[in-house]
CSV table of C-alpha atoms in Angstrom, one decimal:
chain,number,residue,atom,x,y,z
R,15,UNK,CA,179.1,-36.3,-25.0
R,16,UNK,CA,176.0,-37.4,-26.7
R,17,UNK,CA,174.4,-34.6,-29.1
R,18,UNK,CA,170.9,-34.0,-27.6
R,19,UNK,CA,168.1,-33.1,-30.6
R,20,UNK,CA,164.5,-32.1,-29.7
R,21,UNK,CA,162.3,-32.4,-32.7
R,22,UNK,CA,159.8,-29.9,-32.5
R,23,UNK,CA,156.9,-28.1,-34.5
R,24,UNK,CA,153.8,-27.1,-32.7
R,25,UNK,CA,151.6,-27.7,-35.6
R,26,UNK,CA,150.3,-31.6,-35.5
R,27,UNK,CA,150.5,-33.9,-38.4
R,28,UNK,CA,154.0,-32.8,-39.6
R,29,UNK,CA,156.1,-35.9,-39.2
R,30,UNK,CA,157.8,-35.1,-35.7
R,31,UNK,CA,157.4,-39.0,-34.3
R,32,UNK,CA,158.0,-40.7,-37.7
R,33,UNK,CA,160.9,-38.4,-38.0
R,34,UNK,CA,162.1,-39.3,-34.7
R,35,UNK,CA,161.2,-43.3,-34.6
R,36,UNK,CA,163.1,-43.3,-38.3
R,37,UNK,CA,166.0,-41.0,-38.0
R,38,UNK,CA,166.8,-42.9,-34.8
R,39,UNK,CA,166.5,-46.2,-36.1
R,40,UNK,CA,168.8,-45.0,-39.1
R,41,UNK,CA,171.4,-43.7,-36.8
R,42,UNK,CA,171.5,-47.2,-35.2
R,43,UNK,CA,171.7,-48.8,-38.3
R,44,UNK,CA,174.9,-47.1,-38.9
R,45,UNK,CA,176.0,-48.0,-35.4
R,46,UNK,CA,175.5,-44.8,-33.6
R,47,UNK,CA,174.2,-45.5,-30.1
R,48,UNK,CA,171.2,-43.9,-29.8
R,49,UNK,CA,168.3,-42.9,-27.6
R,50,UNK,CA,164.7,-41.8,-28.0
R,51,UNK,CA,163.0,-39.7,-25.1
R,52,UNK,CA,159.6,-39.7,-25.9
R,53,UNK,CA,158.2,-36.3,-24.0
R,54,UNK,CA,154.8,-36.4,-25.8
R,55,UNK,CA,152.0,-37.4,-23.7
R,56,UNK,CA,150.5,-39.6,-26.7
R,57,UNK,CA,153.1,-41.7,-26.6
R,58,UNK,CA,153.3,-42.2,-30.1
R,59,UNK,CA,157.1,-43.0,-30.4
R,60,UNK,CA,156.6,-45.8,-27.6
R,61,UNK,CA,153.7,-47.4,-29.1
R,62,UNK,CA,155.4,-46.8,-32.9
R,63,UNK,CA,158.5,-48.6,-31.8
R,64,UNK,CA,157.1,-51.5,-30.8
R,65,UNK,CA,156.5,-51.3,-27.0
R,66,UNK,CA,152.9,-51.4,-25.2
R,67,UNK,CA,152.3,-48.3,-23.4
R,68,UNK,CA,150.0,-50.4,-20.6
R,69,UNK,CA,153.1,-52.6,-19.8
R,70,UNK,CA,155.7,-49.8,-18.6
R,71,UNK,CA,156.8,-49.6,-15.3
R,72,UNK,CA,158.6,-46.5,-15.1
R,73,UNK,CA,158.6,-43.7,-17.8
R,74,UNK,CA,160.2,-40.1,-18.7
R,75,UNK,CA,156.7,-38.9,-16.2
R,76,UNK,CA,158.5,-40.9,-13.3
R,77,UNK,CA,161.7,-39.4,-13.9
R,78,UNK,CA,160.3,-35.9,-13.9
R,79,UNK,CA,158.1,-35.7,-11.2
R,80,UNK,CA,159.1,-38.7,-8.7
R,81,UNK,CA,163.1,-38.1,-9.2
R,82,UNK,CA,163.3,-41.9,-10.8
R,83,UNK,CA,166.8,-42.7,-12.3
R,84,UNK,CA,166.6,-42.4,-16.0
R,85,UNK,CA,168.4,-45.8,-16.3
R,86,UNK,CA,165.3,-47.2,-14.5
R,87,UNK,CA,163.0,-46.0,-17.2
R,88,UNK,CA,165.4,-47.0,-20.4
R,89,UNK,CA,164.1,-49.9,-22.6
R,90,UNK,CA,166.1,-51.5,-25.4
R,91,UNK,CA,164.2,-51.6,-28.9
R,92,UNK,CA,164.2,-54.3,-31.8
R,93,UNK,CA,166.7,-52.2,-33.4
R,94,UNK,CA,170.4,-52.9,-32.3
R,95,UNK,CA,172.1,-49.8,-30.7
R,96,UNK,CA,168.5,-48.0,-30.1
R,97,UNK,CA,166.9,-47.4,-27.0
R,98,UNK,CA,163.9,-45.8,-25.6
R,99,UNK,CA,162.7,-43.7,-22.7
R,100,UNK,CA,159.1,-44.4,-22.9
R,101,UNK,CA,156.0,-42.2,-22.3
R,102,UNK,CA,152.3,-43.1,-21.5
R,103,UNK,CA,149.3,-41.1,-20.6
R,104,UNK,CA,150.5,-40.1,-17.2
R,105,UNK,CA,152.6,-37.6,-19.1
R,106,UNK,CA,149.6,-35.1,-19.3
R,107,UNK,CA,149.6,-34.0,-15.8
R,108,UNK,CA,153.4,-33.4,-15.5
R,109,UNK,CA,152.7,-29.8,-17.0
R,110,UNK,CA,150.8,-28.5,-14.1
R,111,UNK,CA,153.0,-30.8,-11.5
R,112,UNK,CA,156.2,-29.4,-12.5
R,113,UNK,CA,154.6,-25.5,-12.2
R,114,UNK,CA,155.6,-24.8,-8.5
R,115,UNK,CA,158.9,-26.7,-8.9
R,116,UNK,CA,162.1,-24.7,-8.7
R,117,UNK,CA,164.0,-24.4,-12.3
R,118,UNK,CA,160.7,-26.0,-13.4
R,119,UNK,CA,162.0,-25.3,-17.4
R,120,UNK,CA,165.2,-27.6,-16.8
R,121,UNK,CA,163.8,-30.7,-15.1
R,122,UNK,CA,164.7,-32.6,-18.2
R,123,UNK,CA,167.9,-31.1,-18.4
R,124,UNK,CA,169.0,-32.3,-15.1
R,125,UNK,CA,167.5,-36.0,-16.0
R,126,UNK,CA,169.4,-36.0,-19.2
R,127,UNK,CA,172.6,-34.9,-18.1
R,128,UNK,CA,172.9,-38.2,-16.0
R,129,UNK,CA,173.1,-40.0,-19.4
R,130,UNK,CA,174.3,-38.2,-22.2
R,131,UNK,CA,177.6,-39.7,-21.9
R,132,UNK,CA,176.1,-42.9,-22.7
R,133,UNK,CA,175.0,-41.9,-26.3
R,134,UNK,CA,176.1,-40.7,-29.6
R,135,UNK,CA,172.5,-39.2,-30.0
R,136,UNK,CA,169.4,-38.4,-27.9
R,137,UNK,CA,166.1,-37.6,-30.0
R,138,UNK,CA,163.5,-36.0,-27.9
R,139,UNK,CA,159.6,-36.4,-29.6
R,140,UNK,CA,158.0,-33.0,-28.7
R,141,UNK,CA,154.6,-32.7,-28.0
R,142,UNK,CA,152.2,-30.4,-30.3
R,143,UNK,CA,152.3,-27.6,-28.2
R,144,UNK,CA,154.9,-24.7,-26.9
R,145,UNK,CA,154.0,-25.8,-23.3
R,146,UNK,CA,156.6,-26.7,-20.5
R,147,UNK,CA,157.0,-30.2,-21.9
R,148,UNK,CA,158.2,-28.8,-24.9
R,149,UNK,CA,160.1,-25.4,-23.3
R,150,UNK,CA,162.0,-28.4,-20.8
R,151,UNK,CA,163.0,-30.4,-24.5
R,152,UNK,CA,164.4,-27.3,-26.0
R,153,UNK,CA,166.1,-26.3,-22.4
R,154,UNK,CA,168.0,-29.8,-22.6
R,155,UNK,CA,168.7,-30.0,-26.1
R,156,UNK,CA,171.9,-29.1,-27.9
R,157,UNK,CA,169.8,-28.2,-31.1
R,158,UNK,CA,166.3,-28.4,-32.3
R,159,UNK,CA,165.2,-29.8,-35.7
R,160,UNK,CA,162.1,-28.5,-37.3
R,161,UNK,CA,159.9,-31.0,-39.6
R,162,UNK,CA,157.8,-28.9,-42.0
R,163,UNK,CA,155.1,-30.4,-44.3
R,164,UNK,CA,155.0,-29.5,-48.0
R,165,UNK,CA,151.0,-28.9,-47.6
R,166,UNK,CA,149.2,-25.5,-47.1
R,167,UNK,CA,149.7,-23.4,-44.3
R,168,UNK,CA,153.3,-25.3,-43.9
R,169,UNK,CA,154.8,-21.8,-43.1
R,170,UNK,CA,151.8,-20.9,-40.5
R,171,UNK,CA,152.8,-21.0,-36.6
R,172,UNK,CA,156.9,-21.3,-38.0
R,173,UNK,CA,157.3,-17.4,-36.7
R,174,UNK,CA,155.7,-18.4,-33.4
R,175,UNK,CA,158.0,-21.4,-32.8
R,176,UNK,CA,161.3,-19.4,-34.0
R,177,UNK,CA,160.1,-16.8,-31.3
R,178,UNK,CA,159.8,-19.3,-28.6
R,179,UNK,CA,163.2,-20.9,-29.6
R,180,UNK,CA,165.0,-17.2,-29.2
R,181,UNK,CA,163.3,-16.8,-26.0
R,182,UNK,CA,164.8,-20.0,-25.0
R,183,UNK,CA,168.2,-18.9,-26.2
R,184,UNK,CA,168.2,-15.8,-24.5
R,185,UNK,CA,167.0,-16.9,-21.2
R,186,UNK,CA,167.3,-20.8,-20.8
R,187,UNK,CA,169.7,-22.3,-23.1
R,188,UNK,CA,172.1,-19.8,-24.8
R,189,UNK,CA,173.6,-22.8,-26.5
R,190,UNK,CA,170.3,-24.0,-28.3
R,191,UNK,CA,170.8,-24.0,-32.2
R,192,UNK,CA,168.6,-24.6,-35.0
R,193,UNK,CA,170.1,-28.3,-36.6
R,194,UNK,CA,167.9,-27.7,-39.4
R,195,UNK,CA,164.4,-27.5,-41.3
R,196,UNK,CA,163.2,-30.7,-42.6
R,197,UNK,CA,160.7,-30.9,-45.7
R,198,UNK,CA,158.2,-33.9,-44.9
R,199,UNK,CA,155.3,-35.4,-46.8
R,200,UNK,CA,156.7,-34.4,-50.3
R,201,UNK,CA,155.0,-35.3,-53.3
R,202,UNK,CA,157.1,-34.3,-56.4
R,203,UNK,CA,153.8,-34.7,-58.8
R,204,UNK,CA,152.1,-31.7,-56.8
R,205,UNK,CA,152.5,-28.2,-57.8
R,206,UNK,CA,151.7,-27.3,-54.0
R,207,UNK,CA,154.6,-29.8,-52.8
R,208,UNK,CA,157.1,-28.0,-55.1
R,209,UNK,CA,156.0,-24.7,-54.2
R,210,UNK,CA,156.3,-25.1,-50.3
R,211,UNK,CA,159.7,-26.8,-50.8
R,212,UNK,CA,161.1,-23.6,-52.5
R,213,UNK,CA,159.4,-20.9,-50.1
R,214,UNK,CA,161.0,-22.9,-47.2
R,215,UNK,CA,164.3,-22.9,-49.3
R,216,UNK,CA,164.1,-19.3,-50.2
R,217,UNK,CA,163.2,-18.4,-46.7
R,218,UNK,CA,165.5,-20.5,-44.5
R,219,UNK,CA,168.2,-21.2,-47.3
R,220,UNK,CA,171.1,-23.0,-45.7
R,221,UNK,CA,169.0,-24.3,-42.6
R,222,UNK,CA,167.2,-26.6,-44.5
R,223,UNK,CA,168.2,-30.4,-44.9
R,224,UNK,CA,169.2,-31.2,-48.3
R,225,UNK,CA,167.3,-34.6,-47.7
R,226,UNK,CA,163.7,-34.2,-48.3
R,227,UNK,CA,161.2,-36.7,-46.8
R,228,UNK,CA,158.9,-38.0,-49.5
R,229,UNK,CA,155.2,-39.1,-49.2
R,230,UNK,CA,155.4,-43.1,-48.9
R,231,UNK,CA,153.1,-45.7,-47.7
R,232,UNK,CA,155.7,-48.1,-46.2
R,233,UNK,CA,156.5,-45.2,-43.7
R,234,UNK,CA,152.8,-44.4,-42.6
R,235,UNK,CA,151.9,-48.3,-42.4
R,236,UNK,CA,155.4,-49.2,-40.0
R,237,UNK,CA,154.3,-47.1,-36.7
R,238,UNK,CA,150.9,-49.7,-36.6
R,239,UNK,CA,153.3,-52.8,-36.8
R,240,UNK,CA,155.5,-51.4,-34.3
R,241,UNK,CA,158.3,-51.0,-36.3
R,242,UNK,CA,160.6,-48.5,-38.0
R,243,UNK,CA,160.6,-48.3,-41.7
R,244,UNK,CA,163.9,-50.1,-41.8
R,245,UNK,CA,162.7,-53.3,-40.2
R,246,UNK,CA,159.1,-53.0,-42.0
R,247,UNK,CA,160.5,-52.6,-45.5
R,248,UNK,CA,164.3,-52.0,-45.7
R,249,UNK,CA,164.1,-51.1,-49.4
R,250,UNK,CA,161.4,-48.4,-49.2
R,251,UNK,CA,161.7,-44.8,-50.2
R,252,UNK,CA,160.8,-43.7,-46.7
R,253,UNK,CA,163.8,-46.1,-45.3
R,254,UNK,CA,166.3,-44.7,-48.0
R,255,UNK,CA,165.0,-41.0,-47.1
R,256,UNK,CA,165.5,-41.5,-43.4
R,257,UNK,CA,169.1,-43.0,-44.1
R,258,UNK,CA,170.1,-40.7,-46.2
R,259,UNK,CA,168.8,-37.8,-43.3
R,260,UNK,CA,171.1,-39.8,-40.7
R,261,UNK,CA,174.1,-39.5,-42.9
R,262,UNK,CA,173.7,-36.2,-43.9
R,263,UNK,CA,173.4,-35.3,-39.9
R,264,UNK,CA,176.5,-37.2,-39.5
R,265,UNK,CA,178.3,-35.9,-42.2
R,266,UNK,CA,177.1,-32.1,-40.4
R,267,UNK,CA,178.9,-33.3,-37.4
R,268,UNK,CA,182.0,-34.4,-38.8
R,269,UNK,CA,181.3,-38.7,-38.1
R,270,UNK,CA,182.6,-40.8,-40.6
R,271,UNK,CA,179.5,-42.6,-42.2
R,272,UNK,CA,179.4,-46.3,-42.6
R,273,UNK,CA,178.5,-47.4,-46.0
R,274,UNK,CA,175.4,-50.3,-45.7
């Protein structure tokens, strides 16, 4: 059975989509079968992996609202072993359309249940809010990974997110775990970056990934070419960081890590 991980933080610009794309590509490079589920109406994971949102016939929206089979929406990516369930702007209306549905918080769970055995990892890119789409993602997931940028206000809003996770654990998904906090946009030259990293480690201790994602130009450039960093520049620091994160995640779940 595949492990479903939601990558969530209601703050925008913390590296959620960058993490989804590059962690997924790294896991695929390590010969795991991986699916990205783009549950964000901005569809940045879809365009960032090289799919033209205007050419898509079936998306997450069609699966959630029209009951389309997930296999109809899934597309292959340039990276071997990596697939995508795309999104587009239609998903904006999904939250309103889902409001009157029975078990509206568990619609995505029902969609993913049909395919979770086909993958080793399913990574859900959540929208930067705590709305119904994010609640659906957390209800469907086995765990949640929380990116935290090493910048001012990093810890602001985390309490709200952790509170939402607790509510979901109590009411909708008692098995939901926190996979870990991931420090992103780290610059060792900046005192602020070091202070934030220290603060997060002090607060959350064992729950913080050892791997830190450093600021990296190639990582920022890659999405505009529709590629994960591993294809755009295999030797870049960003590529190495995400490969290390993939290995750390696999080791945590006792999977043999293939040496690249």
